[in-house]
Coordinates of C-alpha atoms in Angstrom, one line a residue:
X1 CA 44.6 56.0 53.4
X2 CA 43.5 56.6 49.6
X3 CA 44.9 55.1 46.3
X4 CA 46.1 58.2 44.2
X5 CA 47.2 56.8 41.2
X6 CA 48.7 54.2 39.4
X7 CA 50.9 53.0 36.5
X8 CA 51.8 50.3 34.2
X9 CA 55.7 49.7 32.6
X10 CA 56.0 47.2 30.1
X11 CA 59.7 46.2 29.0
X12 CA 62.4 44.7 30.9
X13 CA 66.0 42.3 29.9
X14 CA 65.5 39.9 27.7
X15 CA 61.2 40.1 28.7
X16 CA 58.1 41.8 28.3
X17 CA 57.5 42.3 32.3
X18 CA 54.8 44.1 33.2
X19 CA 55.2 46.0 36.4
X20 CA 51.8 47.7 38.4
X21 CA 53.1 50.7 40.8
X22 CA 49.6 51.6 43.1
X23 CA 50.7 55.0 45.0
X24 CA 48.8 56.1 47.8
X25 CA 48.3 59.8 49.8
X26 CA 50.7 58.6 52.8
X27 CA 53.9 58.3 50.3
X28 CA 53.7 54.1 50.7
X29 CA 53.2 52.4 47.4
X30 CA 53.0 48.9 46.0
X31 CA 54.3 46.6 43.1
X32 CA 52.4 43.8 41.1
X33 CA 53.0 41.5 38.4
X34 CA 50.9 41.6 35.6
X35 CA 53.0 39.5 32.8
X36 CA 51.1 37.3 30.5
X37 CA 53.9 35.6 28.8
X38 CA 53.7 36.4 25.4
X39 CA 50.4 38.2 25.4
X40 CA 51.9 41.3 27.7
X41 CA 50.1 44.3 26.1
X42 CA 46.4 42.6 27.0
X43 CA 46.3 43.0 31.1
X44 CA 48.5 45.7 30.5
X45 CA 46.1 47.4 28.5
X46 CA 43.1 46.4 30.4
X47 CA 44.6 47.4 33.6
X48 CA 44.9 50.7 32.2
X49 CA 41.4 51.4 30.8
X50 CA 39.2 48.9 33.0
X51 CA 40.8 48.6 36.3
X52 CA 43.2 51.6 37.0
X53 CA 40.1 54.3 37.1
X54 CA 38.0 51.9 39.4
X55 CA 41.2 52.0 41.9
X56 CA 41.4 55.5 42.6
X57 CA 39.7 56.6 45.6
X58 CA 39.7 53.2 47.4
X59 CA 41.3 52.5 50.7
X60 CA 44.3 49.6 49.7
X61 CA 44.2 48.3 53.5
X62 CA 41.2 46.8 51.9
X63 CA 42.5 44.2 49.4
X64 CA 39.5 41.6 50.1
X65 CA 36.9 44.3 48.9
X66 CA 38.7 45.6 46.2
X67 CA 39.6 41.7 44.7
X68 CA 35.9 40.7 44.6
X69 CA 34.9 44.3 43.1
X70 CA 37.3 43.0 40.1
X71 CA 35.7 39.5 40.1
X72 CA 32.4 39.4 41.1
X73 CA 32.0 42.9 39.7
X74 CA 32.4 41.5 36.1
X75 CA 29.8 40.0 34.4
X76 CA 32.2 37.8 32.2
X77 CA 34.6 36.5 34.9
X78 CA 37.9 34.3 34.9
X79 CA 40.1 34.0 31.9
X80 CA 44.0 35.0 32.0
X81 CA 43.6 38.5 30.9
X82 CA 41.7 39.5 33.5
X83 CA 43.3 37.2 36.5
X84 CA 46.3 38.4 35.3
X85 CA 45.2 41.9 35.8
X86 CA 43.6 41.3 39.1
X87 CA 46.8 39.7 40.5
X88 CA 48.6 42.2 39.7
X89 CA 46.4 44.6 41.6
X90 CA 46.3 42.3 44.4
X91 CA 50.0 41.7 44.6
X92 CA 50.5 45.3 45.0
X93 CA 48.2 46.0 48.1
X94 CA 49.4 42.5 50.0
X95 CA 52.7 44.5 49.6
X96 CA 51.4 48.0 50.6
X97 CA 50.1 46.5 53.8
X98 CA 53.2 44.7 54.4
X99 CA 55.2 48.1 54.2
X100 CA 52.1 49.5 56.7
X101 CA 52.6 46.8 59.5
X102 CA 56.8 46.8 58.7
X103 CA 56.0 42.9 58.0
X104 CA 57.1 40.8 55.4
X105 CA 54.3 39.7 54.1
X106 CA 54.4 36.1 55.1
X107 CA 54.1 37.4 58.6
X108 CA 50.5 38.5 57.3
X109 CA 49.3 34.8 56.4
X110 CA 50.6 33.6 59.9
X111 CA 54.3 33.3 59.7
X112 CA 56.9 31.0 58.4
X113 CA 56.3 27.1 58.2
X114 CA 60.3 26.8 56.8
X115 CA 63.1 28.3 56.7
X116 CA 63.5 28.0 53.0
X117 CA 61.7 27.1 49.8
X118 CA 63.2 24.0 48.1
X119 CA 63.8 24.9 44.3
X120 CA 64.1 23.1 40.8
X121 CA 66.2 23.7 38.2
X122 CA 65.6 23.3 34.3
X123 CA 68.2 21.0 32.9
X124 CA 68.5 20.1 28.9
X125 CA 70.8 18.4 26.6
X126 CA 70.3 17.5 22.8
X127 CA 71.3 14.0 23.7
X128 CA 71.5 12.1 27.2
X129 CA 75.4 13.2 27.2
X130 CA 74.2 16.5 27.2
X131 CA 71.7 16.2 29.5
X132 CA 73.8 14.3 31.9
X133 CA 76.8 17.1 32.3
X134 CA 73.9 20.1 32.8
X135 CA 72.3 17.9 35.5
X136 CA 76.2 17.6 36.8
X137 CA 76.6 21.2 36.5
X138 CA 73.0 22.3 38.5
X139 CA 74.3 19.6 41.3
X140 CA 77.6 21.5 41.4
X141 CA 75.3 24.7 41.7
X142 CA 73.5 23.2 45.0
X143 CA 70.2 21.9 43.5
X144 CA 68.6 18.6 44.6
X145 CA 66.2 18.5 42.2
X146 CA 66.2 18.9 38.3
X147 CA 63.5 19.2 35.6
X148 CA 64.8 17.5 32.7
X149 CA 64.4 17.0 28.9
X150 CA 66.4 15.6 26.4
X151 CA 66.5 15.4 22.8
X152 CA 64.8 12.7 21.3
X153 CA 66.6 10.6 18.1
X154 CA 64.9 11.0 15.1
X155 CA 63.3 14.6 16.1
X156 CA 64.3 18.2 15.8
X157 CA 66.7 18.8 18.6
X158 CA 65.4 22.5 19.0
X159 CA 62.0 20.7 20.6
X160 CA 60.2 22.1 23.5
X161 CA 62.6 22.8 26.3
X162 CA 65.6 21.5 25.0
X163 CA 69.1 23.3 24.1
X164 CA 69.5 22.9 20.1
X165 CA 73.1 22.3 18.3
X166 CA 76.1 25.4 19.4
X167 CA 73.8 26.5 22.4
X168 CA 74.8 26.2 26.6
X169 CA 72.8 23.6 27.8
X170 CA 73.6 24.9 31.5
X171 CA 72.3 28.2 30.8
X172 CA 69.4 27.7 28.6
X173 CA 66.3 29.8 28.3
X174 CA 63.8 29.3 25.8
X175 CA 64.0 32.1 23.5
X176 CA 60.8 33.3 21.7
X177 CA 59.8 34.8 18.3
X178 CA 58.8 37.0 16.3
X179 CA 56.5 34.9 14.7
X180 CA 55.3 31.2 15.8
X181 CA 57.9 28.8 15.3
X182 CA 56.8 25.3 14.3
X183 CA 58.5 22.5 16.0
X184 CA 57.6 18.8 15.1
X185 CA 56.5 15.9 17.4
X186 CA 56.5 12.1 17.6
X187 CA 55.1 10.5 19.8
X188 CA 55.8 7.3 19.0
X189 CA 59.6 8.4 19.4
X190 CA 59.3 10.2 22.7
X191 CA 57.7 7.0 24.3
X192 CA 60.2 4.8 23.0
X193 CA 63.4 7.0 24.3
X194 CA 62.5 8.8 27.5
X195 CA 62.5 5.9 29.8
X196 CA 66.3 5.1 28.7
X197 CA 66.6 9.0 29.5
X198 CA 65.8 8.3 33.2
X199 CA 67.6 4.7 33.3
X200 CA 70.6 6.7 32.6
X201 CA 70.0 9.4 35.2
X202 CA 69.3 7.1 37.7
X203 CA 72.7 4.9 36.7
X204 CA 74.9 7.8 37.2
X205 CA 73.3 10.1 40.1
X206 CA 71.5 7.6 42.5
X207 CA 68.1 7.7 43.4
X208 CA 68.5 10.8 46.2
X209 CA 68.5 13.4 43.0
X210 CA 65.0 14.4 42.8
X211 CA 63.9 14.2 38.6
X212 CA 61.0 16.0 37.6
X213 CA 59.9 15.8 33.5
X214 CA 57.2 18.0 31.6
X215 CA 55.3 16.1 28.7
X216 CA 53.5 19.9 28.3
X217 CA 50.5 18.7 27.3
X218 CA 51.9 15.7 24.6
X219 CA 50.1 12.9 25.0
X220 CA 46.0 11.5 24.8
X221 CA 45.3 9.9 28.2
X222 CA 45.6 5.9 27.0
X223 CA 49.4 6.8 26.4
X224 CA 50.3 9.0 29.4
X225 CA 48.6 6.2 31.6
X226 CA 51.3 3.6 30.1
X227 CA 53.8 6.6 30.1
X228 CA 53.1 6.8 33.4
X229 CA 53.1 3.1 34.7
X230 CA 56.3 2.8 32.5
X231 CA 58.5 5.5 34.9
X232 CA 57.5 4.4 38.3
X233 CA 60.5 2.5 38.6
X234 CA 62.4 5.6 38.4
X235 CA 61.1 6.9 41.2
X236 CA 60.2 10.3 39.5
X237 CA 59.2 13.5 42.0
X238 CA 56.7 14.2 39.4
X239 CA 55.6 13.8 35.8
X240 CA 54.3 17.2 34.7
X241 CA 51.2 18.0 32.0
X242 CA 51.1 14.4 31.2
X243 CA 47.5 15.1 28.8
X244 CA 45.8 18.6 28.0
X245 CA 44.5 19.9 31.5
X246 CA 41.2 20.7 30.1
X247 CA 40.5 17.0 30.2
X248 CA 40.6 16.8 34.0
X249 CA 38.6 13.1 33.6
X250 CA 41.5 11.9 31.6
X251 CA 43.4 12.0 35.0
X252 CA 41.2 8.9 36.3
X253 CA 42.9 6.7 33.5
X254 CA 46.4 7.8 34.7
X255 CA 45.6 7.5 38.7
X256 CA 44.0 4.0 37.7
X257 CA 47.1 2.5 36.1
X258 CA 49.8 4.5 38.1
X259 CA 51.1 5.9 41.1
X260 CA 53.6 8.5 39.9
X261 CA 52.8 11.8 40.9
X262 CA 51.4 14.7 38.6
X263 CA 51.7 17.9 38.8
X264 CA 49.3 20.2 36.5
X265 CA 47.7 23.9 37.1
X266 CA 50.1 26.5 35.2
X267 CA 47.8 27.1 32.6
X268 CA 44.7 27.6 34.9
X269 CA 43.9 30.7 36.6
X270 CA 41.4 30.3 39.2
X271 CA 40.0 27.9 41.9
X272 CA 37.3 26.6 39.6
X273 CA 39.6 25.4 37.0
X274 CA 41.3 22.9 39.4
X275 CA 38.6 22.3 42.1
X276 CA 37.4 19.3 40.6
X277 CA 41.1 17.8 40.5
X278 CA 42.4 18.8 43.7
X279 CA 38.7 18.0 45.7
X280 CA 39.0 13.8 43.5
X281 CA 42.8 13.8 44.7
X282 CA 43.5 13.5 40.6
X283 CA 47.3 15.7 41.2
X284 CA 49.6 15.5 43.5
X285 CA 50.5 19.0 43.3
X286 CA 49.0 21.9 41.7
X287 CA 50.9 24.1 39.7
X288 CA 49.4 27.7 39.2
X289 CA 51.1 31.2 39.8
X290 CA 50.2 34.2 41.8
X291 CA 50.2 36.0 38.4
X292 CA 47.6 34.2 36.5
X293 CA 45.5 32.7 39.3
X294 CA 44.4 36.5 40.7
X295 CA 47.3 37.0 43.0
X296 CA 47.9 36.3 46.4
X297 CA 44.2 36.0 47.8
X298 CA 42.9 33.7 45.4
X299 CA 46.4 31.9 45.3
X300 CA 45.9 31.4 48.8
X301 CA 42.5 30.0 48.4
X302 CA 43.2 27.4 46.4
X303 CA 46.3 26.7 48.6
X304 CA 44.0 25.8 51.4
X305 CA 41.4 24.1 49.2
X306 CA 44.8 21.8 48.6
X307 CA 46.1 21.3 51.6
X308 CA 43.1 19.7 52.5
X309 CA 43.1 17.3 49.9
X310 CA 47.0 16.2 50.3
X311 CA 47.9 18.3 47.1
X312 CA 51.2 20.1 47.7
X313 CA 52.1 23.1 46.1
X314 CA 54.3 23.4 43.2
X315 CA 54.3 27.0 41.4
X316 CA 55.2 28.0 38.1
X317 CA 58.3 30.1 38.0
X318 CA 59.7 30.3 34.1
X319 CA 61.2 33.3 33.4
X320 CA 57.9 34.9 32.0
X321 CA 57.3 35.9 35.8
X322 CA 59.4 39.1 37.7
X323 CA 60.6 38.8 40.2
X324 CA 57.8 40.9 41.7
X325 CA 55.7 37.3 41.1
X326 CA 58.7 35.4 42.4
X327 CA 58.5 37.0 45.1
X328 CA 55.2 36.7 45.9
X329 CA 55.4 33.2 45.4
X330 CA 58.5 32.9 47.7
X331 CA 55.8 34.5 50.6
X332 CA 53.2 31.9 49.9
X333 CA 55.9 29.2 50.1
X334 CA 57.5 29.9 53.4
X335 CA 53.9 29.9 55.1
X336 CA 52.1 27.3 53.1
X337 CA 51.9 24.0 55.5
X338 CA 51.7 21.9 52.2
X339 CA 54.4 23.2 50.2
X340 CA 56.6 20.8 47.9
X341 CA 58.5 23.0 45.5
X342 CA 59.2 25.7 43.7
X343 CA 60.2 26.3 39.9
X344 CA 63.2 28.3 40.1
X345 CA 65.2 30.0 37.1
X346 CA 68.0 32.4 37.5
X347 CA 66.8 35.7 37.0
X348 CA 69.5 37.4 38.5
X349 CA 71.1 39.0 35.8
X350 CA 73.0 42.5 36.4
X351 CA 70.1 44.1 34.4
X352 CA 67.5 42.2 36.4
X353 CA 68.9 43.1 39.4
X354 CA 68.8 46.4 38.7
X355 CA 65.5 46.9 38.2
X356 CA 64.1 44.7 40.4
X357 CA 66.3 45.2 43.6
X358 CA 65.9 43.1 46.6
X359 CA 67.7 41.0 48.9
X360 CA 65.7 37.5 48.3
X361 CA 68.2 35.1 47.4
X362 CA 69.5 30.7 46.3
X363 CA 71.6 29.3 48.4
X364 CA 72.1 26.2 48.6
X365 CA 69.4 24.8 46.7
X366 CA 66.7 26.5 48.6
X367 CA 64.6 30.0 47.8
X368 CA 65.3 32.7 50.8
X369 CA 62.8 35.5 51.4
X370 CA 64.4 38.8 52.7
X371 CA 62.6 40.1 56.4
X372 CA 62.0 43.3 54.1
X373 CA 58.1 44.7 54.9
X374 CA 55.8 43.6 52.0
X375 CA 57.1 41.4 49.4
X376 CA 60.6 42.6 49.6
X377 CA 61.0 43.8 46.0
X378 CA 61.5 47.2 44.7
X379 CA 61.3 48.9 41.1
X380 CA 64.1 51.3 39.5
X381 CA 61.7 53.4 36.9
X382 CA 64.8 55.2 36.0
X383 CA 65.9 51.7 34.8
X384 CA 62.4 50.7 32.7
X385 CA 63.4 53.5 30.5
X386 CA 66.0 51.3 29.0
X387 CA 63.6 48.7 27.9
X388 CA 60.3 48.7 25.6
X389 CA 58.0 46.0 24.4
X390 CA 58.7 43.6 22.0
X391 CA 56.6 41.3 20.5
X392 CA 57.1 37.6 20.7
X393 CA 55.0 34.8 20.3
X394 CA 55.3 30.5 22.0
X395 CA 56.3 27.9 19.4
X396 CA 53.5 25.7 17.7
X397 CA 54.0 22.2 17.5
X398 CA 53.1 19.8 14.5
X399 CA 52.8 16.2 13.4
X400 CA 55.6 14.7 11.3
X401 CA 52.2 14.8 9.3
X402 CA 51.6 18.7 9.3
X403 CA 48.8 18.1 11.9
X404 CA 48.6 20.5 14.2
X405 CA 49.1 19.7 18.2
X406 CA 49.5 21.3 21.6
X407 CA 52.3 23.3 22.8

């Protein structure tokens, strides 16, 4: 079996998705994900120029070969262009062998470990009223656990992944720009509020709900380590990008005065970015995606490496990934022995479904994977020709003073 040729669509509803098709002599081809959230054009465009031509020729039964002939093969090495690109690649030969062997491809890693993949759901409000009726609404939907954020007084209520004035809290979605948009931050204020934020949640839904919360990179490590002491008597799942996670020796400070659990990894993308933490037991679970982290071989590497260390998984899953990357993820859930949760939002639009068909489904909560051989998803190209790139860019955030800080 020979890789023929191979093709890259960018454009999907409401996203930039990049799909990889791989095609082979014998008819059987493959899908990968290659989106870079708001950067789509760059492993698109690299996949095309750089990686594509190398492809043809090569046996895909041979995934293991061909991922270090990507890695190892370049002299500079890592960075999310390129892992994005590689994952892609990879994604689609796990999912041509699957179709070979008429196996899902969790059947390739050594079977299910669960029946289903326990989900989160993102939850907003502008205020805690707000944010109390969508975490009401997701409970009526079958979720047991939320990711929430709330407005805070005396800030913008458009902040990072909160629902501003006139817009549906239950259905929220960040939407992106054309150009940066500048959102302003206090810390002072955000300290100050969000512990009433979980008093209240905790007053009016029990302590079974499980309550995750992002900081996304907010705070310098003195302040996340009393952020952090602060919330353990809410009994928190996990408290997400506490500090910047280049900083990986800030986490000491926070493990020293704390025993909430963190979560960090969706900005890294290989096994040498979060080594260090996962090896010193610094996170509880580790956050990366099958997209940026160089698909599902080096995903599963640094699964491994975790379970090992009592880190449990926790994968990225915002809507910047297709369901060609939720799916992949879904795989590498049902197998891993140390998985912990997923990051789940709807994607199942009409549209979506359309061009993405499969049979993976919610229910209850819980993330099904289909018996379908390979990764279960399929690609109407008839569809993609509905949808073209447009550009968008993340927010920026800034100090009341105009200083600029992270997103």
């Amino acid at each position: 079996m020979k890789i023929t040729s191979a093709e890259v669509f960018v454009g999907g509803p409401g996203k930039n998705y990049v799909t990889l098709k791989i095609m082979t002599d014998q008819g059987i081809y493959g899908l990968g994900d290659a989106t870079l959230n708001n950067r789509e054009t760059l492993p698109a465009k690299y996949l095309q120029d750089y990686l594509i031509p190398c492809l043809i020729g090569k046996d895909p039964r041979n995934s293991e070969d061909i991922w270090n002939f990507f890695y190892r093969g370049a002299y500079f090495r890592r960075g999310p262009i390129a892992m994005t690109a590689i994952g892609a690649i990879d994604m689609a030969l796990w999912d041509i062998k699957g179709k070979i062997a008429g196996l899902p491809v969790h059947q390739l890693f050594g079977g299910k470990s669960r029946e289903g993949a326990m989900v989160y759901a993102h939850t907003t409000g502008g205020d805690i009223e707000q944010l109390l009726d969508s975490i009401a609404h997701h409970q009526e939907q079958g979720y047991q656990a939320v990711r929430v954020q709330c407005g805070i007084p005396g800030m913008p209520k458009d902040g990072y992944g909160v629902a501003g004035d006139g817009e549906d809290a239950n259905h929220f979605i960040t939407q992106y720009g054309e150009l940066p948009k500048e959102e302003i931050w206090d810390t002072d204020k955000y300290l100050r509020f969000m512990p009433t934020v979980f008093e209240k949640i905790r007053e009016r839904f029990g302590n079974d709900l499980k309550v995750l919360h992002d900081v996304h990179h907010r705070l310098l490590p003195r302040e996340a380590a009393a952020f952090a002491k602060e919330l353990e008597q809410y009994n928190l799942y996990w408290l997400e990008d506490p500090t910047p996670a280049e900083d990986q020796s800030a986490l000491k400070l926070i493990r020293q005065h704390s025993t909430i659990p963190i979560a960090i990894g969706e900005v890294f993308n290989s096994l040498w970015d979060c080594k260090q933490m996962i090896q010193d037991e610094l996170i509880d679970f580790i956050r990366i995606s099958a997209t940026y982290a160089g698909g599902i071989t080096h995903t599963k590497r640094i699964v491994d490496l975790a379970h090992i260390h009592n880190v449990r998984t926790g994968f990225h899953g915002a809507p910047s990934h297709s369901p060609i990357s939720m799916a992949a993820q879904g795989h590498l859930n049902a197998w891993a022995p140390n998985f912990g949760i997923q990051e789940y939002l709807v994607l199942g639009t009409p549209e979506c479904d359309a061009l993405f068909p499969s049979d993976h489904h919610y229910k209850n909560g819980m993330f099904h994977i289909s018996d379908a051989p390979g990764l279960g998803v399929d690609f109407d190209e008839n569809q993609a020709q509905r949808y073209s790139y447009e550009r968008r860019y993340h927010p920026v955030v800034r100090l009341q003073d105009g200083t600029m800080w992270n997103y």
